[in-house]
CSV table of C-alpha atoms in Angstrom, one decimal:
chain,number,residue,atom,x,y,z
O,131,PRO,CA,-189.0,-89.6,166.1
O,132,LYS,CA,-186.5,-87.2,167.5
O,133,HIS,CA,-186.1,-85.1,164.3
O,134,VAL,CA,-189.9,-84.6,164.2
O,135,GLN,CA,-189.9,-83.5,167.8
O,136,LEU,CA,-187.2,-81.0,167.0
O,137,TYR,CA,-189.3,-79.4,164.3
O,138,ARG,CA,-192.2,-79.2,166.7
O,139,ALA,CA,-190.0,-77.7,169.5
O,140,PHE,CA,-189.0,-74.9,167.2
O,141,GLY,CA,-192.5,-74.4,165.9
O,142,TRP,CA,-191.5,-75.3,162.3
O,143,ASP,CA,-193.5,-77.1,159.7
O,144,ALA,CA,-192.0,-80.5,159.3
O,145,PRO,CA,-191.5,-81.8,155.7
O,146,VAL,CA,-192.6,-85.3,154.7
O,147,PHE,CA,-189.9,-87.7,155.6
O,148,CYS,CA,-189.1,-90.9,153.7
O,149,HIS,CA,-186.9,-93.4,155.4
O,150,LEU,CA,-184.9,-96.0,153.5
O,151,PRO,CA,-184.0,-99.4,155.0
O,152,LEU,CA,-180.7,-99.7,156.9
O,153,LEU,CA,-177.7,-100.7,154.9
O,154,ARG,CA,-176.5,-104.3,155.6
O,155,ASN,CA,-173.3,-106.3,155.3
O,156,ALA,CA,-173.0,-109.1,152.8
O,157,ASP,CA,-174.1,-111.5,155.6
O,158,LYS,CA,-177.3,-109.5,156.0
O,159,SER,CA,-176.2,-108.1,159.4
O,160,LYS,CA,-176.5,-104.4,160.2
O,161,ILE,CA,-173.6,-102.3,159.3
O,162,SER,CA,-171.8,-101.2,162.4
O,163,LYS,CA,-169.0,-98.7,162.9
O,164,ARG,CA,-167.3,-101.2,165.1
O,165,LYS,CA,-166.9,-103.6,162.2
O,166,ASN,CA,-167.0,-101.3,159.1
O,167,PRO,CA,-165.6,-98.0,158.0
O,168,VAL,CA,-168.6,-95.7,158.0
O,169,SER,CA,-166.9,-92.3,158.2
O,170,LEU,CA,-166.8,-90.3,155.0
O,171,ASN,CA,-163.3,-89.3,155.9
O,172,TYR,CA,-162.2,-92.9,155.5
O,173,TYR,CA,-163.6,-93.2,152.0
O,174,ARG,CA,-162.2,-89.8,151.1
O,175,ARG,CA,-158.8,-90.8,152.4
O,176,ALA,CA,-158.9,-94.2,150.7
O,177,GLY,CA,-159.4,-92.4,147.3
O,178,TYR,CA,-163.1,-92.9,146.6
O,179,LEU,CA,-164.5,-90.1,144.5
O,180,PRO,CA,-167.5,-88.2,146.0
O,181,GLU,CA,-169.5,-88.7,142.8
O,182,ALA,CA,-168.8,-92.4,142.7
O,183,LEU,CA,-169.9,-92.8,146.4
O,184,LEU,CA,-173.0,-90.7,145.8
O,185,ASN,CA,-173.8,-92.8,142.7
O,186,TYR,CA,-173.4,-96.0,144.7
O,187,LEU,CA,-175.4,-94.9,147.7
O,188,ALA,CA,-178.2,-93.9,145.4
O,189,LEU,CA,-178.2,-97.4,144.0
O,190,MET,CA,-178.7,-98.8,147.5
O,191,GLY,CA,-182.3,-97.6,147.6
O,192,TRP,CA,-183.3,-96.7,144.1
O,193,THR,CA,-182.9,-97.7,140.5
O,194,MET,CA,-182.9,-95.7,137.2
O,195,PRO,CA,-185.9,-96.3,134.9
O,196,ASP,CA,-183.7,-97.9,132.3
O,197,GLY,CA,-181.8,-99.9,134.9
O,198,HIS,CA,-178.3,-98.5,134.2
O,199,GLU,CA,-176.0,-98.1,137.2
O,200,GLU,CA,-173.8,-95.1,136.3
O,201,PHE,CA,-175.4,-91.7,136.5
O,202,THR,CA,-174.6,-88.2,137.5
O,203,LEU,CA,-176.2,-86.2,140.3
O,204,ALA,CA,-178.1,-84.2,137.8
O,205,GLU,CA,-179.5,-87.4,136.1
O,206,PHE,CA,-180.4,-88.7,139.6
O,207,ILE,CA,-182.4,-85.6,140.4
O,208,GLU,CA,-184.1,-85.6,137.0
O,209,HIS,CA,-185.3,-89.2,137.2
O,210,PHE,CA,-185.9,-89.6,140.9
O,211,THR,CA,-189.3,-90.7,142.0
O,212,LEU,CA,-190.5,-92.1,145.3
O,213,GLU,CA,-192.2,-95.0,143.4
O,214,ARG,CA,-188.8,-96.4,142.4
O,215,ILE,CA,-187.4,-96.6,145.9
O,216,ASN,CA,-186.5,-100.2,146.8
O,217,LEU,CA,-187.8,-101.1,150.3
O,218,GLY,CA,-185.7,-104.3,150.6
O,219,GLY,CA,-182.7,-104.3,152.8
O,220,PRO,CA,-179.8,-103.1,150.6
O,221,VAL,CA,-176.4,-104.8,150.9
O,222,PHE,CA,-173.3,-102.5,151.0
O,223,ASP,CA,-170.8,-104.2,148.8
O,224,LEU,CA,-167.4,-102.6,149.0
O,225,THR,CA,-166.2,-104.6,146.1
O,226,LYS,CA,-168.9,-103.2,143.8
O,227,LEU,CA,-168.3,-99.6,145.1
O,228,THR,CA,-164.6,-100.0,144.3
O,229,TRP,CA,-165.4,-101.3,140.8
O,230,LEU,CA,-167.7,-98.3,140.3
O,231,ASN,CA,-165.1,-95.9,141.6
O,232,GLY,CA,-162.6,-97.3,139.2
O,233,LYS,CA,-164.9,-96.5,136.3
O,234,TYR,CA,-165.1,-92.9,137.5
O,235,ILE,CA,-161.4,-92.6,137.8
O,236,ARG,CA,-160.7,-94.1,134.4
O,237,ALA,CA,-163.2,-91.5,132.9
O,238,CYS,CA,-161.2,-88.6,134.5
O,239,PRO,CA,-158.4,-86.9,132.4
O,240,ALA,CA,-154.9,-87.5,133.8
O,241,GLU,CA,-154.7,-83.9,134.9
O,242,GLU,CA,-157.8,-84.2,137.0
O,243,VAL,CA,-156.6,-87.4,138.6
O,244,LEU,CA,-153.4,-85.6,139.5
O,245,ALA,CA,-155.3,-82.7,141.0
O,246,ARG,CA,-157.4,-85.0,143.1
O,247,LEU,CA,-154.4,-86.8,144.4
O,248,ARG,CA,-152.8,-83.5,145.4
O,249,GLY,CA,-156.0,-82.6,147.1
O,250,GLY,CA,-156.2,-85.8,149.1
O,251,LEU,CA,-153.7,-88.7,149.6
O,252,LEU,CA,-150.8,-86.7,148.2
O,253,SER,CA,-151.7,-83.3,149.6
O,254,ASP,CA,-148.9,-81.2,150.9
O,255,ASP,CA,-150.3,-81.3,154.4
O,256,TYR,CA,-150.4,-85.1,154.6
O,257,LEU,CA,-147.0,-85.5,152.8
O,258,LEU,CA,-145.4,-83.1,155.3
O,259,LYS,CA,-146.7,-85.2,158.2
O,260,VAL,CA,-145.2,-88.3,156.7
O,261,ILE,CA,-141.9,-86.7,155.8
O,262,ALA,CA,-141.6,-85.4,159.4
O,263,LEU,CA,-141.7,-89.0,160.7
O,264,ALA,CA,-139.5,-90.6,158.0
O,265,HIS,CA,-136.9,-88.1,156.8
O,266,GLU,CA,-134.4,-88.8,159.6
O,267,ARG,CA,-134.6,-92.6,159.0
O,268,VAL,CA,-133.8,-92.7,155.3
O,269,GLU,CA,-130.6,-92.3,153.2
O,270,THR,CA,-132.1,-91.6,149.8
O,271,LEU,CA,-135.4,-90.4,148.4
O,272,GLU,CA,-135.9,-93.9,147.0
O,273,ASP,CA,-135.6,-95.2,150.6
O,274,PHE,CA,-138.4,-92.9,151.5
O,275,VAL,CA,-140.8,-94.6,149.1
O,276,ASP,CA,-140.1,-98.0,150.5
O,277,TYR,CA,-139.9,-97.0,154.2
O,278,ALA,CA,-143.1,-94.9,154.2
O,279,GLY,CA,-145.1,-96.7,151.5
O,280,PHE,CA,-147.7,-98.0,153.9
O,281,PHE,CA,-148.9,-94.5,154.5
O,282,PHE,CA,-150.2,-94.4,150.9
O,283,VAL,CA,-151.9,-97.8,150.4
O,284,GLY,CA,-155.3,-99.1,151.2
O,285,GLU,CA,-155.4,-102.7,152.2
O,286,LEU,CA,-152.2,-104.2,153.7
O,287,THR,CA,-150.8,-107.7,153.0
O,288,TYR,CA,-148.9,-109.5,155.7
O,289,ASP,CA,-146.0,-111.7,154.5
O,290,GLY,CA,-144.9,-114.8,156.5
O,291,ASP,CA,-142.5,-112.9,158.7
O,292,ALA,CA,-145.1,-110.2,159.5
O,293,VAL,CA,-147.7,-112.8,160.4
O,294,LYS,CA,-145.2,-114.4,162.9
O,295,LYS,CA,-144.6,-111.0,164.5
O,296,LEU,CA,-148.4,-110.4,164.5
O,297,VAL,CA,-148.8,-113.4,166.7
O,298,GLY,CA,-145.8,-112.7,168.9
O,299,LYS,CA,-143.4,-115.2,170.6
O,300,LYS,CA,-145.3,-115.6,173.9
O,301,HIS,CA,-148.9,-115.8,172.8
O,302,THR,CA,-151.2,-117.8,170.6
O,303,PRO,CA,-153.0,-116.5,167.5
O,304,ARG,CA,-156.3,-116.6,169.5
O,305,GLU,CA,-154.8,-114.6,172.4
O,306,SER,CA,-153.3,-112.0,170.1
O,307,ALA,CA,-156.6,-111.7,168.1
O,308,THR,CA,-158.5,-111.3,171.4
O,309,ALA,CA,-156.1,-108.6,172.6
O,310,LEU,CA,-156.3,-106.6,169.4
O,311,GLN,CA,-160.1,-106.9,169.2
O,312,THR,CA,-160.5,-105.7,172.8
O,313,LEU,CA,-158.1,-102.8,172.0
O,314,LEU,CA,-160.4,-101.9,169.2
O,315,ASP,CA,-163.7,-102.2,171.1
O,316,GLU,CA,-162.8,-100.8,174.4
O,317,VAL,CA,-159.9,-98.4,173.8
O,318,LEU,CA,-159.7,-97.1,170.3
O,319,ASP,CA,-163.4,-96.9,169.2
O,320,PRO,CA,-164.3,-94.3,172.0
O,321,VAL,CA,-161.2,-92.1,171.2
O,322,LEU,CA,-162.2,-88.6,170.1
O,323,GLU,CA,-158.8,-86.9,170.3
O,324,TRP,CA,-156.7,-89.0,167.9
O,325,THR,CA,-153.3,-87.7,168.9
O,326,ALA,CA,-150.0,-89.5,169.5
O,327,ALA,CA,-149.9,-88.5,173.2
O,328,ASP,CA,-153.4,-89.7,173.8
O,329,LEU,CA,-152.9,-92.9,171.9
O,330,GLU,CA,-149.7,-93.6,173.9
O,331,ALA,CA,-151.4,-93.1,177.2
O,332,ARG,CA,-154.3,-95.3,176.3
O,333,LEU,CA,-152.3,-98.1,174.8
O,334,ARG,CA,-149.8,-98.2,177.7
O,335,ALA,CA,-152.7,-98.3,180.2
O,336,PHE,CA,-154.3,-101.1,178.2
O,337,VAL,CA,-151.0,-103.1,178.2
O,338,GLU,CA,-150.9,-102.9,182.0
O,339,ARG,CA,-154.5,-103.9,182.2
O,340,ILE,CA,-154.1,-107.1,180.2
O,341,ASP,CA,-150.7,-107.8,181.9
O,342,TRP,CA,-148.7,-108.1,178.7
O,343,LYS,CA,-145.2,-106.7,178.2
O,344,ALA,CA,-145.2,-103.5,176.2
O,345,GLY,CA,-143.0,-104.9,173.5
O,346,ASP,CA,-145.0,-108.1,173.2
O,347,PHE,CA,-148.1,-106.0,172.4
O,348,PHE,CA,-146.9,-103.0,170.6
O,349,MET,CA,-145.1,-105.1,167.9
O,350,PRO,CA,-148.4,-106.8,166.8
O,351,VAL,CA,-150.1,-103.4,166.7
O,352,ARG,CA,-147.2,-102.0,164.7
O,353,ILE,CA,-147.4,-104.9,162.2
O,354,ALA,CA,-151.2,-104.6,162.0
O,355,VAL,CA,-151.2,-100.9,161.1
O,356,SER,CA,-148.1,-100.8,158.9
O,357,GLY,CA,-147.5,-104.4,157.7
O,358,ARG,CA,-143.8,-104.1,158.8
O,359,ALA,CA,-141.6,-104.2,161.9
O,360,ALA,CA,-139.5,-101.2,161.1
O,361,THR,CA,-141.5,-98.0,161.1
O,362,PRO,CA,-141.4,-94.5,162.6
O,363,PRO,CA,-142.6,-94.3,166.3
O,364,LEU,CA,-145.8,-96.3,166.7
O,365,PHE,CA,-148.0,-93.7,168.3
O,366,GLU,CA,-147.0,-90.9,165.9
O,367,THR,CA,-147.5,-93.3,163.0
O,368,MET,CA,-151.0,-94.1,164.1
O,369,ALA,CA,-151.8,-90.4,164.6
O,370,VAL,CA,-150.8,-89.6,161.0
O,371,LEU,CA,-152.6,-92.7,159.5
O,372,GLY,CA,-155.8,-91.6,161.2
O,373,LYS,CA,-158.5,-93.4,163.2
O,374,GLU,CA,-160.4,-95.0,160.4
O,375,VAL,CA,-157.4,-96.4,158.7
O,376,CYS,CA,-155.9,-97.8,161.9
O,377,ARG,CA,-159.2,-99.4,162.9
O,378,ARG,CA,-159.7,-101.0,159.5
O,379,ARG,CA,-156.2,-102.4,159.5
O,380,LEU,CA,-156.5,-103.7,163.0
O,381,ARG,CA,-159.7,-105.4,162.1
O,382,ARG,CA,-158.0,-107.0,159.2
O,383,ALA,CA,-155.2,-108.2,161.4
O,384,VAL,CA,-157.7,-109.8,163.8
O,385,GLU,CA,-159.2,-111.7,160.8
O,386,VAL,CA,-155.7,-112.9,159.8
O,387,LEU,CA,-155.0,-114.1,163.3
O,388,ARG,CA,-158.3,-115.9,163.7
O,389,ALA,CA,-157.7,-117.8,160.5
O,390,LEU,CA,-154.4,-119.2,161.8
O,391,PRO,CA,-154.3,-122.6,163.4
O,392,GLU,CA,-153.7,-122.8,167.1
O,393,PRO,CA,-150.5,-124.5,168.2
O,394,ALA,CA,-150.8,-128.1,169.2
O,395,ALA,CA,-151.2,-128.7,172.9
O,396,ALA,CA,-148.1,-130.1,174.6
O,397,GLU,CA,-148.5,-133.7,175.7
């Protein structure tokens, strides 16, 4: 293995390594960054507490002697033994992680929850980025909450009008799903510099490549990442939302499109 070769190259004594089985999806397939959020930044941004995520990941390959599922890092260290490692392929269940995270949040005093919100989703840095995009487009502070609300939620829901715009007027659900999936796989996944300027250049080049009109493609992308047709400029919006959030929302939009019936063929 490469990590062992590195130890040898530097002349260091290598420790004894223990490897756990790879995490799997609910369908037993290997977790892939193309299909799942695997970045810690995504879970941090989505509001998962570090101690909850650590607790859950520990459960993926190990169990407490008494079988209880909630434990601190100190308790984990105290009771950990190699003999209790589970060698079966663990399934990463986001629903269970969310449930466990909720228990941790409910155990926090209100003041601590406020501090964590200010340190993450409601940090001054993030709020200022959102305000910079939205403040010229609202009339009251209450408007701001409605107009920019999608910057502060996890999963989006698409109402009937949004789904229609997700499909577009000139394309079928399958065509739109294929276009968005190709955008994800071939354009957005490789992006390292997630900036508005770079995103605009890449998306415009992609539109030319697939021979769609810009408006016909950018509206489904806008709906996918925001859930609404009226937003701040698309590329700036995507830059502020961040790569992991945009990728996850686009994947969700593809799922919605693929579940729609195809229009009946003209006779």
